[in-house]
Amino acid sequence: MHVDRSTFVKLTDFVDMFPHYFIGCNAPLPRIGGSVLAHDHFQGGGEILPMHMAGAYKLLARGGFDGVAEILDWPGTVIRVVSKDKKALADVCEEIRKKWVDFADESLGIIPYDEQGAHNAVSPTVVKTGRGYEMSVILRSNVTSEKYPDGVFHAHPEFHVIKKESIGLIEAQGLFILPGRLENELRALEGFMERGEKLPAEYAAFNLVFDEAEAIFKGGEKDAHAAIKKELGSICSRILENTAVFKDKNLTVKFMEDLGFKII
């Protein structure tokens, strides 16, 4: 998979033909969703995903660009570029991509290149609405460290019992595909909770999940299944926070200000 300006054009061309779909692609690097790297690999569907409904933390504009850029109020780092002019939209998205692939800030753990290769890439995804094309550019990094050998901006170890696999385009938009093993494992947790039992030693990896879900269960949610479901939602949100390259959204604003955009 290769992502450049032509990718943004292809995505907008698709929603011109199928305006009721979203379409996007994974970042073209392993560990951050890029499972098919040798050719174009797009993913789409007719669902409205949670990220599509996310509001804007800040709204920015730039002279000469007939549109806006929104820093999304979302756990991951996402810039939504909105315009009815597909050429102008593709140009801005390509500026964002080019800036990000070379962006470095070691204090934040962002290292664009090292002996293992390139680490910064974007996952774009677009929907067509009454405002025009809404292209969400998700900033991703697959860099690793001694502390986080599976990825600095990946699900952190305390959440691996729920999701250790790559956090790809669909998860980044808020729809998590979880391991099938969890169906039985989480049902067992529900049983322990309902019977007031302690977590057995063989389920020790679930300590965090169980303790937090049990607090929800004892705090007023009297249905164990609902308590587990709420806990899963919380963990998935925290995993997306792990993937955020800018934990402070004001840094994302600064990133766009460096491209000439200003808060409006």
C-alpha atoms as an extended CHARMM CRD file, in Angstrom:
* protein
*
       264  EXT
         1         1  MET       CA              0.0000000000        0.0000000000        0.0000000000  PROA      1               0.0000000000
         2         2  HSD       CA              1.2980000000        3.4200000000       -0.9340000000  PROA      2               0.0000000000
         3         3  VAL       CA             -0.2970000000        6.6450000000        0.2890000000  PROA      3               0.0000000000
         4         4  ASP       CA              0.2410000000        9.9650000000       -1.4590000000  PROA      4               0.0000000000
         5         5  ARG       CA             -1.8660000000       12.6800000000       -3.0980000000  PROA      5               0.0000000000
         6         6  SER       CA             -3.2590000000       10.2270000000       -5.6500000000  PROA      6               0.0000000000
         7         7  THR       CA             -4.6700000000        8.1530000000       -2.7710000000  PROA      7               0.0000000000
         8         8  PHE       CA             -6.7640000000       11.0770000000       -1.5430000000  PROA      8               0.0000000000
         9         9  VAL       CA             -8.0500000000       11.5960000000       -5.0840000000  PROA      9               0.0000000000
        10        10  LYS       CA             -8.9990000000        7.9250000000       -5.4430000000  PROA      10              0.0000000000
        11        11  LEU       CA            -10.8910000000        8.0340000000       -2.1630000000  PROA      11              0.0000000000
        12        12  THR       CA            -12.8960000000       11.1040000000       -3.1480000000  PROA      12              0.0000000000
        13        13  ASP       CA            -13.5730000000        9.5990000000       -6.5890000000  PROA      13              0.0000000000
        14        14  PHE       CA            -15.0610000000        6.5600000000       -4.8580000000  PROA      14              0.0000000000
        15        15  VAL       CA            -17.4830000000        8.5330000000       -2.6810000000  PROA      15              0.0000000000
        16        16  ASP       CA            -18.5510000000       10.5040000000       -5.7510000000  PROA      16              0.0000000000
        17        17  MET       CA            -19.8220000000        7.2030000000       -7.1540000000  PROA      17              0.0000000000
        18        18  PHE       CA            -20.9660000000        5.7330000000       -3.8270000000  PROA      18              0.0000000000
        19        19  PRO       CA            -21.8330000000        8.6970000000       -1.5720000000  PROA      19              0.0000000000
        20        20  HSD       CA            -23.5130000000        6.4910000000        1.0560000000  PROA      20              0.0000000000
        21        21  TYR       CA            -20.2170000000        4.7240000000        1.8520000000  PROA      21              0.0000000000
        22        22  PHE       CA            -17.1000000000        5.6760000000        3.7560000000  PROA      22              0.0000000000
        23        23  ILE       CA            -13.7650000000        4.5080000000        2.3530000000  PROA      23              0.0000000000
        24        24  GLY       CA            -10.1990000000        4.6840000000        3.5660000000  PROA      24              0.0000000000
        25        25  CYS       CA             -6.9700000000        2.7780000000        3.8360000000  PROA      25              0.0000000000
        26        26  ASN       CA             -4.4840000000        1.7360000000        6.4510000000  PROA      26              0.0000000000
        27        27  ALA       CA             -1.1760000000        3.4670000000        6.9430000000  PROA      27              0.0000000000
        28        28  PRO       CA              1.3960000000        1.8000000000        4.6510000000  PROA      28              0.0000000000
        29        29  LEU       CA              3.5120000000        0.3930000000        7.4710000000  PROA      29              0.0000000000
        30        30  PRO       CA              3.3460000000       -2.8140000000        9.5520000000  PROA      30              0.0000000000
        31        31  ARG       CA              2.0690000000       -2.8110000000       13.1600000000  PROA      31              0.0000000000
        32        32  ILE       CA             -0.3570000000        0.0680000000       12.5060000000  PROA      32              0.0000000000
        33        33  GLY       CA             -2.8310000000       -1.7570000000       10.3130000000  PROA      33              0.0000000000
        34        34  GLY       CA             -0.8140000000       -2.1230000000        7.1260000000  PROA      34              0.0000000000
        35        35  SER       CA             -1.3300000000       -5.8320000000        6.5100000000  PROA      35              0.0000000000
        36        36  VAL       CA             -1.3210000000       -5.6120000000        2.6960000000  PROA      36              0.0000000000
        37        37  LEU       CA              1.6640000000       -3.5050000000        1.6570000000  PROA      37              0.0000000000
        38        38  ALA       CA              2.3130000000       -4.6280000000       -1.9250000000  PROA      38              0.0000000000
        39        39  HSD       CA             -0.7050000000       -3.0160000000       -3.5940000000  PROA      39              0.0000000000
        40        40  ASP       CA             -3.5970000000       -0.6470000000       -2.9610000000  PROA      40              0.0000000000
        41        41  HSD       CA             -5.8780000000       -2.0140000000       -0.2490000000  PROA      41              0.0000000000
        42        42  PHE       CA             -8.9400000000        0.0480000000        0.5890000000  PROA      42              0.0000000000
        43        43  GLN       CA            -11.6030000000       -0.5940000000        3.2200000000  PROA      43              0.0000000000
        44        44  GLY       CA            -15.0760000000        0.8630000000        3.3510000000  PROA      44              0.0000000000
        45        45  GLY       CA            -18.6730000000        0.2910000000        4.2940000000  PROA      45              0.0000000000
        46        46  GLY       CA            -22.1010000000        1.7530000000        4.7400000000  PROA      46              0.0000000000
        47        47  GLU       CA            -21.9120000000        2.2050000000        8.4990000000  PROA      47              0.0000000000
        48        48  ILE       CA            -21.5460000000        5.5050000000       10.3010000000  PROA      48              0.0000000000
        49        49  LEU       CA            -18.6040000000        4.8380000000       12.6000000000  PROA      49              0.0000000000
        50        50  PRO       CA            -18.0470000000        6.6520000000       15.9070000000  PROA      50              0.0000000000
        51        51  MET       CA            -15.2110000000        8.8090000000       14.5660000000  PROA      51              0.0000000000
        52        52  HSD       CA            -17.4620000000       10.1180000000       11.7890000000  PROA      52              0.0000000000
        53        53  MET       CA            -19.6900000000       11.6130000000       14.4860000000  PROA      53              0.0000000000
        54        54  ALA       CA            -16.8790000000       13.1320000000       16.5460000000  PROA      54              0.0000000000
        55        55  GLY       CA            -17.0220000000       16.8790000000       16.9850000000  PROA      55              0.0000000000
        56        56  ALA       CA            -14.2250000000       19.3750000000       16.5300000000  PROA      56              0.0000000000
        57        57  TYR       CA            -11.8700000000       20.3380000000       19.3430000000  PROA      57              0.0000000000
        58        58  LYS       CA            -10.6960000000       23.3050000000       17.2650000000  PROA      58              0.0000000000
        59        59  LEU       CA            -11.6850000000       24.6380000000       13.8400000000  PROA      59              0.0000000000
        60        60  LEU       CA             -8.9950000000       26.1160000000       11.5890000000  PROA      60              0.0000000000
        61        61  ALA       CA             -8.8810000000       27.8320000000        8.2150000000  PROA      61              0.0000000000
        62        62  ARG       CA             -6.2510000000       29.1620000000        5.8250000000  PROA      62              0.0000000000
        63        63  GLY       CA             -6.3810000000       31.9060000000        3.2520000000  PROA      63              0.0000000000
        64        64  GLY       CA             -6.8390000000       30.5280000000       -0.2530000000  PROA      64              0.0000000000
        65        65  PHE       CA             -8.3180000000       27.2310000000        0.9440000000  PROA      65              0.0000000000
        66        66  ASP       CA            -12.0620000000       26.9450000000        0.4400000000  PROA      66              0.0000000000
        67        67  GLY       CA            -12.7000000000       24.7070000000        3.3960000000  PROA      67              0.0000000000
        68        68  VAL       CA            -11.7390000000       24.0550000000        6.9960000000  PROA      68              0.0000000000
        69        69  ALA       CA             -9.5500000000       21.7480000000        9.0430000000  PROA      69              0.0000000000
        70        70  GLU       CA            -10.9050000000       20.2890000000       12.2570000000  PROA      70              0.0000000000
        71        71  ILE       CA             -8.8190000000       18.8790000000       15.0810000000  PROA      71              0.0000000000
        72        72  LEU       CA            -11.1100000000       16.0690000000       16.1620000000  PROA      72              0.0000000000
        73        73  ASP       CA            -12.3080000000       15.6570000000       19.7230000000  PROA      73              0.0000000000
        74        74  TRP       CA            -11.2670000000       12.0240000000       19.5380000000  PROA      74              0.0000000000
        75        75  PRO       CA             -8.8590000000        9.7720000000       21.5020000000  PROA      75              0.0000000000
        76        76  GLY       CA             -6.5250000000        9.3120000000       18.5180000000  PROA      76              0.0000000000
        77        77  THR       CA             -4.7720000000       12.1050000000       16.6210000000  PROA      77              0.0000000000
        78        78  VAL       CA             -7.0350000000       13.0020000000       13.7140000000  PROA      78              0.0000000000
        79        79  ILE       CA             -7.2760000000       16.0190000000       11.4090000000  PROA      79              0.0000000000
        80        80  ARG       CA            -10.5150000000       16.2190000000        9.4290000000  PROA      80              0.0000000000
        81        81  VAL       CA            -10.1870000000       18.2940000000        6.2570000000  PROA      81              0.0000000000
        82        82  VAL       CA            -13.5160000000       19.4870000000        4.8520000000  PROA      82              0.0000000000
        83        83  SER       CA            -14.0810000000       21.0450000000        1.4300000000  PROA      83              0.0000000000
        84        84  LYS       CA            -16.3270000000       20.8110000000       -1.6100000000  PROA      84              0.0000000000
        85        85  ASP       CA            -13.2430000000       21.3060000000       -3.7940000000  PROA      85              0.0000000000
        86        86  LYS       CA            -11.6920000000       17.8480000000       -4.1330000000  PROA      86              0.0000000000
        87        87  LYS       CA             -8.4810000000       19.1720000000       -5.7160000000  PROA      87              0.0000000000
        88        88  ALA       CA             -7.9110000000       21.6500000000       -2.8970000000  PROA      88              0.0000000000
        89        89  LEU       CA             -8.7640000000       18.9720000000       -0.3440000000  PROA      89              0.0000000000
        90        90  ALA       CA             -6.2460000000       16.5340000000       -1.8410000000  PROA      90              0.0000000000
        91        91  ASP       CA             -3.5840000000       19.2520000000       -1.8290000000  PROA      91              0.0000000000
        92        92  VAL       CA             -4.0720000000       20.0170000000        1.8790000000  PROA      92              0.0000000000
        93        93  CYS       CA             -4.1690000000       16.3420000000        2.8450000000  PROA      93              0.0000000000
        94        94  GLU       CA             -0.9240000000       15.7870000000        0.9520000000  PROA      94              0.0000000000
        95        95  GLU       CA              0.6750000000       18.7290000000        2.7940000000  PROA      95              0.0000000000
        96        96  ILE       CA             -0.3400000000       17.1170000000        6.0870000000  PROA      96              0.0000000000
        97        97  ARG       CA              1.0380000000       13.7390000000        5.0010000000  PROA      97              0.0000000000
        98        98  LYS       CA              4.3540000000       15.1760000000        3.8150000000  PROA      98              0.0000000000
        99        99  LYS       CA              4.8360000000       17.1420000000        7.0210000000  PROA      99              0.0000000000
       100       100  TRP       CA              3.9650000000       14.1840000000        9.2200000000  PROA      100             0.0000000000
       101       101  VAL       CA              6.2030000000       11.5750000000        7.5610000000  PROA      101             0.0000000000
       102       102  ASP       CA              9.2630000000       13.7210000000        8.4060000000  PROA      102             0.0000000000
       103       103  PHE       CA              8.0240000000       15.0500000000       11.7570000000  PROA      103             0.0000000000
       104       104  ALA       CA             10.2900000000       14.3990000000       14.7280000000  PROA      104             0.0000000000
       105       105  ASP       CA              9.9690000000       15.0980000000       18.4430000000  PROA      105             0.0000000000
       106       106  GLU       CA             12.0170000000       12.7380000000       20.5800000000  PROA      106             0.0000000000
       107       107  SER       CA             10.4960000000       14.1850000000       23.7630000000  PROA      107             0.0000000000
       108       108  LEU       CA              7.1710000000       12.7370000000       22.5750000000  PROA      108             0.0000000000
       109       109  GLY       CA              8.7200000000        9.5040000000       21.3260000000  PROA      109             0.0000000000
       110       110  ILE       CA              8.1260000000       10.4920000000       17.7010000000  PROA      110             0.0000000000
       111       111  ILE       CA             11.0470000000        9.2780000000       15.5790000000  PROA      111             0.0000000000
       112       112  PRO       CA             10.3290000000        9.3310000000       11.8340000000  PROA      112             0.0000000000
       113       113  TYR       CA             13.3470000000        7.2730000000       10.7320000000  PROA      113             0.0000000000
       114       114  ASP       CA             15.9030000000        4.9790000000       12.3120000000  PROA      114             0.0000000000
       115       115  GLU       CA             17.8690000000        1.8670000000       11.3810000000  PROA      115             0.0000000000
       116       116  GLN       CA             14.5740000000       -0.0570000000       11.0980000000  PROA      116             0.0000000000
       117       117  GLY       CA             13.2330000000        2.3300000000        8.4400000000  PROA      117             0.0000000000
       118       118  ALA       CA             10.3710000000        4.8390000000        8.3110000000  PROA      118             0.0000000000
       119       119  HSD       CA              7.8590000000        5.0670000000       11.1660000000  PROA      119             0.0000000000
       120       120  ASN       CA              5.4310000000        7.9210000000       10.4630000000  PROA      120             0.0000000000
       121       121  ALA       CA              2.4720000000        7.4530000000        8.1150000000  PROA      121             0.0000000000
       122       122  VAL       CA             -1.1820000000        8.4410000000        7.7260000000  PROA      122             0.0000000000
       123       123  SER       CA             -4.4390000000        6.5360000000        7.4760000000  PROA      123             0.0000000000
       124       124  PRO       CA             -6.9490000000        8.5680000000        5.4340000000  PROA      124             0.0000000000
       125       125  THR       CA            -10.6990000000        7.9300000000        5.4030000000  PROA      125             0.0000000000
       126       126  VAL       CA            -13.4410000000        9.9640000000        3.7180000000  PROA      126             0.0000000000
       127       127  VAL       CA            -17.1970000000       10.4450000000        3.8110000000  PROA      127             0.0000000000
       128       128  LYS       CA            -19.3160000000       12.7290000000        1.6550000000  PROA      128             0.0000000000
       129       129  THR       CA            -21.8260000000       14.9590000000        3.4280000000  PROA      129             0.0000000000
       130       130  GLY       CA            -23.7290000000       18.1670000000        2.8740000000  PROA      130             0.0000000000
       131       131  ARG       CA            -20.5210000000       20.0310000000        3.7540000000  PROA      131             0.0000000000
       132       132  GLY       CA            -18.6400000000       18.3240000000        0.9240000000  PROA      132             0.0000000000
       133       133  TYR       CA            -15.8090000000       15.8170000000        1.2920000000  PROA      133             0.0000000000
       134       134  GLU       CA            -14.7570000000       15.0990000000        4.8820000000  PROA      134             0.0000000000
       135       135  MET       CA            -11.3250000000       13.5110000000        4.7720000000  PROA      135             0.0000000000
       136       136  SER       CA            -10.0480000000       12.3990000000        8.1650000000  PROA      136             0.0000000000
       137       137  VAL       CA             -6.2650000000       12.0810000000        8.1830000000  PROA      137             0.0000000000
       138       138  ILE       CA             -5.2020000000        9.8830000000       11.1000000000  PROA      138             0.0000000000
       139       139  LEU       CA             -1.5790000000       10.4240000000       12.1380000000  PROA      139             0.0000000000
       140       140  ARG       CA              0.1130000000        7.1120000000       12.9710000000  PROA      140             0.0000000000
       141       141  SER       CA              3.5360000000        5.9240000000       14.1210000000  PROA      141             0.0000000000
       142       142  ASN       CA              4.7980000000        2.3540000000       14.3830000000  PROA      142             0.0000000000
       143       143  VAL       CA              8.0050000000        3.2030000000       16.2390000000  PROA      143             0.0000000000
       144       144  THR       CA              9.0490000000        0.8280000000       19.0260000000  PROA      144             0.0000000000
       145       145  SER       CA             11.1370000000        1.2450000000       22.1480000000  PROA      145             0.0000000000
       146       146  GLU       CA             12.6920000000       -0.9000000000       24.8510000000  PROA      146             0.0000000000
       147       147  LYS       CA              9.7050000000       -0.1410000000       27.0790000000  PROA      147             0.0000000000
       148       148  TYR       CA              7.1660000000       -0.7580000000       24.3070000000  PROA      148             0.0000000000
       149       149  PRO       CA              8.5980000000       -3.3890000000       21.9190000000  PROA      149             0.0000000000
       150       150  ASP       CA              5.1720000000       -3.8910000000       20.3210000000  PROA      150             0.0000000000
       151       151  GLY       CA              4.8550000000       -0.1900000000       19.5590000000  PROA      151             0.0000000000
       152       152  VAL       CA              5.0430000000        3.0860000000       21.4650000000  PROA      152             0.0000000000
       153       153  PHE       CA              1.7740000000        4.2140000000       19.8680000000  PROA      153             0.0000000000
       154       154  HSD       CA              0.1140000000        0.8210000000       20.0930000000  PROA      154             0.0000000000
       155       155  ALA       CA             -2.1240000000       -0.7610000000       22.7330000000  PROA      155             0.0000000000
       156       156  HSD       CA             -0.0260000000       -0.7830000000       25.8750000000  PROA      156             0.0000000000
       157       157  PRO       CA              0.7300000000       -4.1000000000       27.6320000000  PROA      157             0.0000000000
       158       158  GLU       CA             -1.9890000000       -3.7680000000       30.2860000000  PROA      158             0.0000000000
       159       159  PHE       CA             -4.5680000000       -3.9250000000       27.4820000000  PROA      159             0.0000000000
       160       160  HSD       CA             -3.0440000000       -6.7810000000       25.4630000000  PROA      160             0.0000000000
       161       161  VAL       CA             -5.3800000000       -9.3080000000       27.0490000000  PROA      161             0.0000000000
       162       162  ILE       CA             -8.1570000000       -7.5100000000       25.1550000000  PROA      162             0.0000000000
       163       163  LYS       CA             -6.3350000000       -6.4010000000       21.9890000000  PROA      163             0.0000000000
       164       164  LYS       CA             -2.7050000000       -7.0260000000       21.1200000000  PROA      164             0.0000000000
       165       165  GLU       CA             -3.1730000000       -7.1550000000       17.3400000000  PROA      165             0.0000000000
       166       166  SER       CA             -2.6420000000       -4.1290000000       15.0780000000  PROA      166             0.0000000000
       167       167  ILE       CA             -4.9290000000       -1.1730000000       15.5890000000  PROA      167             0.0000000000
       168       168  GLY       CA             -5.9470000000       -0.5840000000       11.9910000000  PROA      168             0.0000000000
       169       169  LEU       CA             -8.2270000000        1.7660000000       10.1040000000  PROA      169             0.0000000000
       170       170  ILE       CA            -11.5050000000        0.3330000000       11.3940000000  PROA      170             0.0000000000
       171       171  GLU       CA            -10.4400000000        0.3340000000       15.0540000000  PROA      171             0.0000000000
       172       172  ALA       CA             -8.9810000000        3.8160000000       14.6530000000  PROA      172             0.0000000000
       173       173  GLN       CA            -12.4970000000        4.9470000000       13.6830000000  PROA      173             0.0000000000
       174       174  GLY       CA            -13.9930000000        3.3990000000       16.8040000000  PROA      174             0.0000000000
       175       175  LEU       CA            -15.1600000000       -0.0600000000       15.6950000000  PROA      175             0.0000000000
       176       176  PHE       CA            -12.9500000000       -2.6720000000       17.3770000000  PROA      176             0.0000000000
       177       177  ILE       CA            -12.5300000000       -6.1720000000       15.9820000000  PROA      177             0.0000000000
       178       178  LEU       CA            -11.6980000000       -8.2350000000       19.0570000000  PROA      178             0.0000000000
       179       179  PRO       CA            -10.2740000000      -11.7790000000       19.3620000000  PROA      179             0.0000000000
       180       180  GLY       CA            -12.8840000000      -14.5450000000       19.2710000000  PROA      180             0.0000000000
       181       181  ARG       CA            -11.4240000000      -16.0830000000       22.4530000000  PROA      181             0.0000000000
       182       182  LEU       CA            -12.8970000000      -13.1870000000       24.4510000000  PROA      182             0.0000000000
       183       183  GLU       CA            -16.4340000000      -14.5040000000       24.0420000000  PROA      183             0.0000000000
       184       184  ASN       CA            -15.8130000000      -17.3380000000       26.4880000000  PROA      184             0.0000000000
       185       185  GLU       CA            -13.2530000000      -15.5210000000       28.6250000000  PROA      185             0.0000000000
       186       186  LEU       CA            -15.4690000000      -12.5100000000       29.2860000000  PROA      186             0.0000000000
       187       187  ARG       CA            -18.4720000000      -14.7410000000       29.9290000000  PROA      187             0.0000000000
       188       188  ALA       CA            -16.3890000000      -16.4320000000       32.6320000000  PROA      188             0.0000000000
       189       189  LEU       CA            -15.6080000000      -13.0320000000       34.1770000000  PROA      189             0.0000000000
       190       190  GLU       CA            -19.3160000000      -12.2610000000       34.2580000000  PROA      190             0.0000000000
       191       191  GLY       CA            -19.9190000000      -15.5000000000       36.1620000000  PROA      191             0.0000000000
       192       192  PHE       CA            -17.2390000000      -14.7490000000       38.7470000000  PROA      192             0.0000000000
       193       193  MET       CA            -18.7450000000      -11.3030000000       39.2380000000  PROA      193             0.0000000000
       194       194  GLU       CA            -22.3130000000      -12.5450000000       39.6030000000  PROA      194             0.0000000000
       195       195  ARG       CA            -21.2740000000      -15.1980000000       42.1300000000  PROA      195             0.0000000000
       196       196  GLY       CA            -19.1200000000      -12.7750000000       44.0960000000  PROA      196             0.0000000000
       197       197  GLU       CA            -16.0250000000      -14.8760000000       43.5020000000  PROA      197             0.0000000000
       198       198  LYS       CA            -12.4370000000      -13.7310000000       43.3100000000  PROA      198             0.0000000000
       199       199  LEU       CA            -10.6220000000      -13.9570000000       40.0140000000  PROA      199             0.0000000000
       200       200  PRO       CA             -8.9140000000      -17.3790000000       39.6840000000  PROA      200             0.0000000000
       201       201  ALA       CA             -5.1500000000      -17.4490000000       39.1360000000  PROA      201             0.0000000000
       202       202  GLU       CA             -5.5240000000      -18.6970000000       35.5600000000  PROA      202             0.0000000000
       203       203  TYR       CA             -7.3540000000      -15.4410000000       34.7360000000  PROA      203             0.0000000000
       204       204  ALA       CA             -4.6920000000      -13.1930000000       36.2750000000  PROA      204             0.0000000000
       205       205  ALA       CA             -4.1370000000      -11.4090000000       32.9420000000  PROA      205             0.0000000000
       206       206  PHE       CA             -7.6700000000      -10.0360000000       33.3400000000  PROA      206             0.0000000000
       207       207  ASN       CA             -7.0210000000       -8.3890000000       36.7410000000  PROA      207             0.0000000000
       208       208  LEU       CA             -7.4160000000       -4.8360000000       35.4210000000  PROA      208             0.0000000000
       209       209  VAL       CA            -10.5200000000       -5.6800000000       33.3870000000  PROA      209             0.0000000000
       210       210  PHE       CA            -12.1430000000       -7.5770000000       36.2440000000  PROA      210             0.0000000000
       211       211  ASP       CA            -11.3940000000       -4.9970000000       38.9370000000  PROA      211             0.0000000000
       212       212  GLU       CA            -12.7200000000       -2.1160000000       36.8600000000  PROA      212             0.0000000000
       213       213  ALA       CA            -15.7900000000       -4.0320000000       35.6440000000  PROA      213             0.0000000000
       214       214  GLU       CA            -16.5310000000       -5.1890000000       39.1840000000  PROA      214             0.0000000000
       215       215  ALA       CA            -16.4150000000       -1.5720000000       40.3740000000  PROA      215             0.0000000000
       216       216  ILE       CA            -18.9630000000       -0.7060000000       37.6680000000  PROA      216             0.0000000000
       217       217  PHE       CA            -21.0710000000       -3.7280000000       38.7040000000  PROA      217             0.0000000000
       218       218  LYS       CA            -21.0270000000       -2.8040000000       42.3890000000  PROA      218             0.0000000000
       219       219  GLY       CA            -21.4490000000        0.8830000000       41.6580000000  PROA      219             0.0000000000
       220       220  GLY       CA            -24.9900000000        0.5760000000       40.3880000000  PROA      220             0.0000000000
       221       221  GLU       CA            -24.8390000000       -1.4390000000       37.1640000000  PROA      221             0.0000000000
       222       222  LYS       CA            -26.4770000000       -4.6390000000       38.3950000000  PROA      222             0.0000000000
       223       223  ASP       CA            -26.0700000000       -6.5410000000       35.1350000000  PROA      223             0.0000000000
       224       224  ALA       CA            -22.6410000000       -8.1890000000       34.8550000000  PROA      224             0.0000000000
       225       225  HSD       CA            -22.7890000000       -8.3730000000       31.0580000000  PROA      225             0.0000000000
       226       226  ALA       CA            -23.5370000000       -4.6280000000       30.8410000000  PROA      226             0.0000000000
       227       227  ALA       CA            -20.6890000000       -3.9030000000       33.2750000000  PROA      227             0.0000000000
       228       228  ILE       CA            -18.2310000000       -5.8750000000       31.1200000000  PROA      228             0.0000000000
       229       229  LYS       CA            -19.5130000000       -4.1050000000       28.0110000000  PROA      229             0.0000000000
       230       230  LYS       CA            -18.9310000000       -0.6880000000       29.5850000000  PROA      230             0.0000000000
       231       231  GLU       CA            -15.4440000000       -1.7540000000       30.6440000000  PROA      231             0.0000000000
       232       232  LEU       CA            -14.6400000000       -2.9320000000       27.1150000000  PROA      232             0.0000000000
       233       233  GLY       CA            -15.7060000000        0.4390000000       25.7430000000  PROA      233             0.0000000000
       234       234  SER       CA            -13.4680000000        2.2000000000       28.2420000000  PROA      234             0.0000000000
       235       235  ILE       CA            -10.4720000000        0.0200000000       27.3930000000  PROA      235             0.0000000000
       236       236  CYS       CA            -10.9510000000        0.4950000000       23.6390000000  PROA      236             0.0000000000
       237       237  SER       CA            -11.0320000000        4.2570000000       24.1700000000  PROA      237             0.0000000000
       238       238  ARG       CA             -7.8140000000        4.0760000000       26.2000000000  PROA      238             0.0000000000
       239       239  ILE       CA             -6.1780000000        1.9790000000       23.4880000000  PROA      239             0.0000000000
       240       240  LEU       CA             -6.9810000000        4.7260000000       20.9960000000  PROA      240             0.0000000000
       241       241  GLU       CA             -5.4030000000        7.2050000000       23.4210000000  PROA      241             0.0000000000
       242       242  ASN       CA             -2.2950000000        4.9970000000       23.3670000000  PROA      242             0.0000000000
       243       243  THR       CA             -2.2060000000        5.3310000000       19.5620000000  PROA      243             0.0000000000
       244       244  ALA       CA             -2.4260000000        9.1310000000       19.6680000000  PROA      244             0.0000000000
       245       245  VAL       CA              0.8720000000       10.6340000000       18.5570000000  PROA      245             0.0000000000
       246       246  PHE       CA             -0.0690000000       13.9790000000       20.1350000000  PROA      246             0.0000000000
       247       247  LYS       CA             -1.5850000000       13.3800000000       23.5760000000  PROA      247             0.0000000000
       248       248  ASP       CA             -2.2180000000       17.1100000000       23.8690000000  PROA      248             0.0000000000
       249       249  LYS       CA             -4.5730000000       18.2690000000       21.1050000000  PROA      249             0.0000000000
       250       250  ASN       CA             -2.9930000000       21.7160000000       21.2280000000  PROA      250             0.0000000000
       251       251  LEU       CA              0.0820000000       20.1000000000       19.6760000000  PROA      251             0.0000000000
       252       252  THR       CA             -2.0940000000       19.0090000000       16.7650000000  PROA      252             0.0000000000
       253       253  VAL       CA             -3.2850000000       22.5950000000       16.4670000000  PROA      253             0.0000000000
       254       254  LYS       CA              0.3560000000       23.7360000000       16.3980000000  PROA      254             0.0000000000
       255       255  PHE       CA              1.0910000000       21.1390000000       13.7090000000  PROA      255             0.0000000000
       256       256  MET       CA             -1.6000000000       22.6820000000       11.4920000000  PROA      256             0.0000000000
       257       257  GLU       CA             -0.5680000000       26.2450000000       12.3450000000  PROA      257             0.0000000000
       258       258  ASP       CA              2.8570000000       25.3960000000       10.9380000000  PROA      258             0.0000000000
       259       259  LEU       CA              1.0390000000       24.7440000000        7.6540000000  PROA      259             0.0000000000
       260       260  GLY       CA             -0.4970000000       28.2170000000        7.7070000000  PROA      260             0.0000000000
       261       261  PHE       CA             -3.8310000000       27.3790000000        9.3210000000  PROA      261             0.0000000000
       262       262  LYS       CA             -5.3260000000       29.5650000000       12.0560000000  PROA      262             0.0000000000
       263       263  ILE       CA             -8.0130000000       28.9200000000       14.6460000000  PROA      263             0.0000000000
       264       264  ILE       CA            -11.3660000000       30.4830000000       13.7050000000  PROA      264             0.0000000000
